[in-house]
């Protein structure tokens, strides 16, 4: 499984765009990139998943360059409620067995007023 | 909320004791995974159950065991508790079949276990 590296922490202010980059130099051909968000005393929550190029949903965008050795989670116009830990995960989506999720230590995002 | 519930929310045990944690999957989900999350760390995969059978295991000793019931609820059992077992225990459910998979996993709020 590909190891991921992300910043330990980031600070931002309300209304700003936040970009969190994750490095995964050893990503395999069949690996997907997934981001989860976790608030204190809660379980992680799926944000977005992608394989290449750009994926966008109502919460975030995920940018993946052609070499797929990194990815960037983009949160537009953050609010105080976006203060959380963000995890980047890389793993294979097997056809029959749900892949176990390998979490790193994540990026702790603090949003200030 | 995800629809995944866990009980109890908090638990204090003594070293050497045994503990059982419970998880109720989101409606329609047939797969449950358990994770251990130590303070300041990301969740670590313990094992997964699919159709009442263990379907993958992480790097945890045999004293961590589980069950999945016909209604897809699940239990995590830990024997001979050690101080390092103190953590937040999370369960996550999802749906899979030979024809399709839901790639998201839906986590419960966790059970905070303290071993003294």
Short mmCIF file of C-alpha atoms in Angstrom, two decimals:
data_model
loop_
_atom_site.label_atom_id
_atom_site.label_comp_id
_atom_site.label_asym_id
_atom_site.label_seq_id
_atom_site.Cartn_x
_atom_site.Cartn_y
_atom_site.Cartn_z
CA UNK A 1 0.00 0.00 0.00
CA UNK A 2 1.26 3.44 -0.92
CA UNK A 3 2.41 5.59 1.97
CA UNK A 4 1.06 9.11 2.18
CA UNK A 5 2.67 12.28 3.49
CA UNK A 6 0.70 15.39 4.39
CA UNK A 7 1.35 18.47 6.50
CA UNK A 8 0.73 17.97 10.18
CA UNK A 9 -1.26 21.17 10.53
CA UNK A 10 -2.56 24.20 8.66
CA UNK A 11 -4.19 27.45 9.72
CA UNK A 12 -6.67 29.49 7.72
CA UNK A 13 -9.30 32.18 8.13
CA UNK A 14 -12.97 32.10 7.36
CA UNK A 15 -13.79 32.70 3.73
CA UNK A 16 -10.41 31.62 2.41
CA UNK A 17 -9.71 28.72 0.10
CA UNK A 18 -7.66 25.96 1.69
CA UNK A 19 -5.51 23.54 -0.27
CA UNK A 20 -4.08 20.49 1.46
CA UNK A 21 -1.52 18.54 -0.52
CA UNK A 22 -0.77 14.88 -0.03
CA UNK A 23 2.28 13.08 -1.42
CA UNK A 24 2.03 9.45 -2.46
CA UNK A 25 5.12 8.71 -4.54
CA UNK A 26 4.59 4.95 -4.60
CA UNK A 27 0.98 4.99 -5.75
CA UNK A 28 0.08 1.89 -7.75
CA UNK A 29 -1.83 1.72 -11.00
CA UNK A 30 -4.99 0.40 -9.33
CA UNK A 31 -4.91 2.79 -6.37
CA UNK A 32 -7.50 5.48 -5.79
CA UNK A 33 -7.08 8.59 -3.66
CA UNK A 34 -9.64 9.25 -0.97
CA UNK A 35 -10.01 12.02 1.59
CA UNK A 36 -11.80 11.78 4.91
CA UNK A 37 -12.64 14.47 7.45
CA UNK A 38 -12.79 13.88 11.18
CA UNK A 39 -14.18 16.15 13.87
CA UNK A 40 -13.22 15.63 17.54
CA UNK A 41 -15.01 12.71 19.15
CA UNK A 42 -16.55 11.62 15.86
CA UNK A 43 -15.74 9.01 13.27
CA UNK A 44 -14.18 10.03 9.96
CA UNK A 45 -16.47 11.17 7.18
CA UNK A 46 -15.88 10.55 3.47
CA UNK A 47 -15.27 13.75 1.53
CA UNK A 48 -14.14 12.86 -1.96
CA UNK A 49 -12.41 10.21 -4.04
CA UNK A 50 -10.62 10.29 -7.37
CA UNK A 51 -8.29 8.46 -9.70
CA UNK A 52 -6.90 11.17 -11.98
CA UNK A 53 -7.42 14.77 -13.12
CA UNK A 54 -10.08 16.63 -11.18
CA UNK A 55 -13.08 15.59 -9.18
CA UNK A 56 -15.57 18.02 -7.67
CA UNK A 57 -18.54 17.58 -5.40
CA UNK A 58 -20.64 19.87 -3.26
CA UNK A 59 -18.03 19.87 -0.49
CA UNK A 60 -14.60 19.94 -2.12
CA UNK A 61 -12.45 19.48 -5.18
CA UNK A 62 -9.67 16.99 -5.65
CA UNK A 63 -6.84 17.75 -8.05
CA UNK A 64 -4.62 14.90 -9.21
CA UNK A 65 -1.72 15.57 -11.62
CA UNK A 66 -0.91 13.24 -14.46
CA UNK A 67 1.84 11.39 -12.58
CA UNK A 68 -0.56 10.82 -9.63
CA UNK A 69 2.30 11.11 -7.14
CA UNK A 70 0.44 13.78 -5.24
CA UNK A 71 -3.05 15.14 -4.82
CA UNK A 72 -4.57 18.34 -3.49
CA UNK A 73 -7.79 18.65 -1.57
CA UNK A 74 -9.32 22.08 -2.09
CA UNK A 75 -11.91 23.47 0.31
CA UNK A 76 -13.52 26.64 -1.03
CA UNK A 77 -14.37 29.47 1.36
CA UNK A 78 -13.82 27.62 4.63
CA UNK A 79 -15.87 28.33 7.72
CA UNK A 80 -15.21 27.69 11.40
CA UNK A 81 -17.05 24.37 11.07
CA UNK A 82 -14.37 23.11 8.68
CA UNK A 83 -11.92 22.92 11.58
CA UNK A 84 -11.07 19.22 11.63
CA UNK A 85 -8.45 16.63 10.78
CA UNK A 86 -8.22 15.70 7.10
CA UNK A 87 -6.85 12.33 6.05
CA UNK A 88 -5.50 11.39 2.65
CA UNK A 89 -5.71 7.68 1.86
CA UNK A 90 -4.43 5.70 -1.09
CA UNK A 91 -5.53 2.18 -1.79
CA UNK A 92 -6.91 -0.29 -4.24
CA UNK A 93 -10.60 -0.67 -4.85
CA UNK A 94 -10.87 -4.44 -5.15
CA UNK A 95 -13.77 -5.81 -7.04
CA UNK A 96 -15.05 -8.08 -4.32
CA UNK A 97 -13.38 -7.23 -1.04
CA UNK A 98 -13.77 -3.79 0.41
CA UNK A 99 -10.29 -2.41 0.81
CA UNK A 100 -9.25 -1.61 4.35
CA UNK A 101 -8.55 2.03 4.91
CA UNK A 102 -4.98 2.95 5.82
CA UNK A 103 -5.00 6.26 7.65
CA UNK A 104 -1.92 8.36 8.32
CA UNK A 105 -1.78 11.02 11.00
CA UNK A 106 -3.72 13.51 8.88
CA UNK A 107 -3.64 17.29 8.61
CA UNK A 108 -5.14 19.27 11.42
CA UNK A 109 -6.87 22.32 9.89
CA UNK A 110 -7.69 25.21 12.20
CA UNK A 111 -9.97 27.91 10.82
CA UNK A 112 -9.96 31.26 12.61
CA UNK A 113 -12.64 33.98 12.51
CA UNK B 1 -25.15 11.45 11.04
CA UNK B 2 -24.29 8.25 9.22
CA UNK B 3 -26.83 5.88 10.77
CA UNK B 4 -24.06 3.79 12.33
CA UNK B 5 -24.42 3.52 16.08
CA UNK B 6 -22.01 2.22 18.69
CA UNK B 7 -22.34 1.31 22.33
CA UNK B 8 -21.29 2.14 24.89
CA UNK B 9 -19.95 5.64 24.26
CA UNK B 10 -17.41 5.41 27.06
CA UNK B 11 -15.98 2.52 29.02
CA UNK B 12 -13.37 2.12 31.75
CA UNK B 13 -11.76 -1.28 32.30
CA UNK B 14 -8.90 -2.68 34.32
CA UNK B 15 -5.84 -4.30 32.79
CA UNK B 16 -6.42 -8.02 32.22
CA UNK B 17 -10.18 -7.71 31.87
CA UNK B 18 -12.23 -8.43 28.78
CA UNK B 19 -14.46 -6.00 26.89
CA UNK B 20 -17.18 -6.21 24.25
CA UNK B 21 -18.04 -3.27 22.05
CA UNK B 22 -21.10 -3.16 19.82
CA UNK B 23 -21.90 -1.65 16.47
CA UNK B 24 -25.14 -1.35 14.55
CA UNK B 25 -24.62 -0.88 10.83
CA UNK B 26 -26.37 1.59 8.62
CA UNK B 27 -29.52 0.14 7.10
CA UNK B 28 -28.74 -1.85 3.95
CA UNK B 29 -25.05 -2.30 4.73
CA UNK B 30 -23.62 -5.81 4.90
CA UNK B 31 -19.97 -5.13 5.73
CA UNK B 32 -18.50 -3.88 8.97
CA UNK B 33 -14.94 -2.83 9.70
CA UNK B 34 -13.40 -2.00 13.06
CA UNK B 35 -10.66 0.52 13.70
CA UNK B 36 -8.59 1.55 16.71
CA UNK B 37 -7.65 5.21 17.04
CA UNK B 38 -5.10 6.21 19.64
CA UNK B 39 -4.97 9.80 20.77
CA UNK B 40 -3.45 12.03 18.08
CA UNK B 41 -3.21 9.23 15.54
CA UNK B 42 -5.23 8.14 12.57
CA UNK B 43 -7.52 5.12 12.81
CA UNK B 44 -5.81 1.74 12.44
CA UNK B 45 -7.66 -1.11 10.73
CA UNK B 46 -8.38 -4.07 13.02
CA UNK B 47 -10.55 -6.35 10.86
CA UNK B 48 -13.56 -6.49 8.60
CA UNK B 49 -16.61 -8.74 8.55
CA UNK B 50 -18.65 -9.61 5.49
CA UNK B 51 -21.52 -12.07 5.55
CA UNK B 52 -20.67 -13.01 9.12
CA UNK B 53 -17.09 -14.01 8.30
CA UNK B 54 -13.81 -12.22 8.89
CA UNK B 55 -12.76 -10.74 5.58
CA UNK B 56 -9.40 -9.13 6.21
CA UNK B 57 -7.36 -8.36 9.30
CA UNK B 58 -4.83 -5.73 10.26
CA UNK B 59 -1.79 -6.09 12.48
CA UNK B 60 -3.63 -6.88 15.70
CA UNK B 61 -3.11 -9.91 17.98
CA UNK B 62 -5.68 -12.74 18.28
CA UNK B 63 -7.01 -11.34 21.54
CA UNK B 64 -8.87 -8.90 19.29
CA UNK B 65 -11.80 -10.85 17.87
CA UNK B 66 -15.16 -10.07 16.39
CA UNK B 67 -18.54 -11.25 15.33
CA UNK B 68 -21.07 -10.21 12.76
CA UNK B 69 -24.69 -11.21 13.21
CA UNK B 70 -27.35 -12.04 10.59
CA UNK B 71 -28.76 -8.52 10.95
CA UNK B 72 -25.22 -7.24 10.12
CA UNK B 73 -24.63 -5.75 13.54
CA UNK B 74 -21.22 -6.51 14.95
CA UNK B 75 -19.19 -6.95 18.11
CA UNK B 76 -15.54 -6.33 18.86
CA UNK B 77 -14.12 -8.36 21.73
CA UNK B 78 -10.79 -7.66 23.35
CA UNK B 79 -9.37 -10.11 25.89
CA UNK B 80 -6.59 -9.58 28.43
CA UNK B 81 -6.75 -5.82 28.15
CA UNK B 82 -3.50 -3.89 28.18
CA UNK B 83 -2.91 -0.24 28.96
CA UNK B 84 -2.07 0.41 25.30
CA UNK B 85 -5.55 -0.73 24.31
CA UNK B 86 -6.86 2.61 25.56
CA UNK B 87 -8.23 4.27 22.45
CA UNK B 88 -11.29 5.28 20.47
CA UNK B 89 -12.76 2.23 18.74
CA UNK B 90 -14.60 2.98 15.54
CA UNK B 91 -16.77 0.81 13.41
CA UNK B 92 -17.59 1.57 9.81
CA UNK B 93 -20.18 -0.03 7.57
CA UNK B 94 -20.62 -0.24 3.85
CA UNK B 95 -22.34 -2.33 1.21
CA UNK B 96 -20.70 -4.72 -1.17
CA UNK B 97 -21.73 -7.54 -3.45
CA UNK B 98 -20.27 -9.41 -6.36
CA UNK B 99 -21.95 -6.93 -8.66
CA UNK B 100 -21.38 -3.61 -6.93
CA UNK B 101 -19.57 -1.82 -4.16
CA UNK B 102 -20.20 1.29 -2.19
CA UNK B 103 -16.72 2.75 -1.89
CA UNK B 104 -17.54 5.00 0.98
CA UNK B 105 -17.32 3.69 4.48
CA UNK B 106 -19.68 5.19 7.03
CA UNK B 107 -18.26 5.55 10.51
CA UNK B 108 -19.99 5.52 13.84
CA UNK B 109 -19.11 7.96 16.64
CA UNK B 110 -16.87 5.45 18.37
CA UNK B 111 -16.46 3.98 21.84
CA UNK B 112 -13.84 5.55 24.06
CA UNK B 113 -12.11 2.75 26.01
CA UNK B 114 -9.85 3.57 28.93
CA UNK B 115 -7.76 0.79 30.48
CA UNK B 116 -6.34 1.46 33.92
#
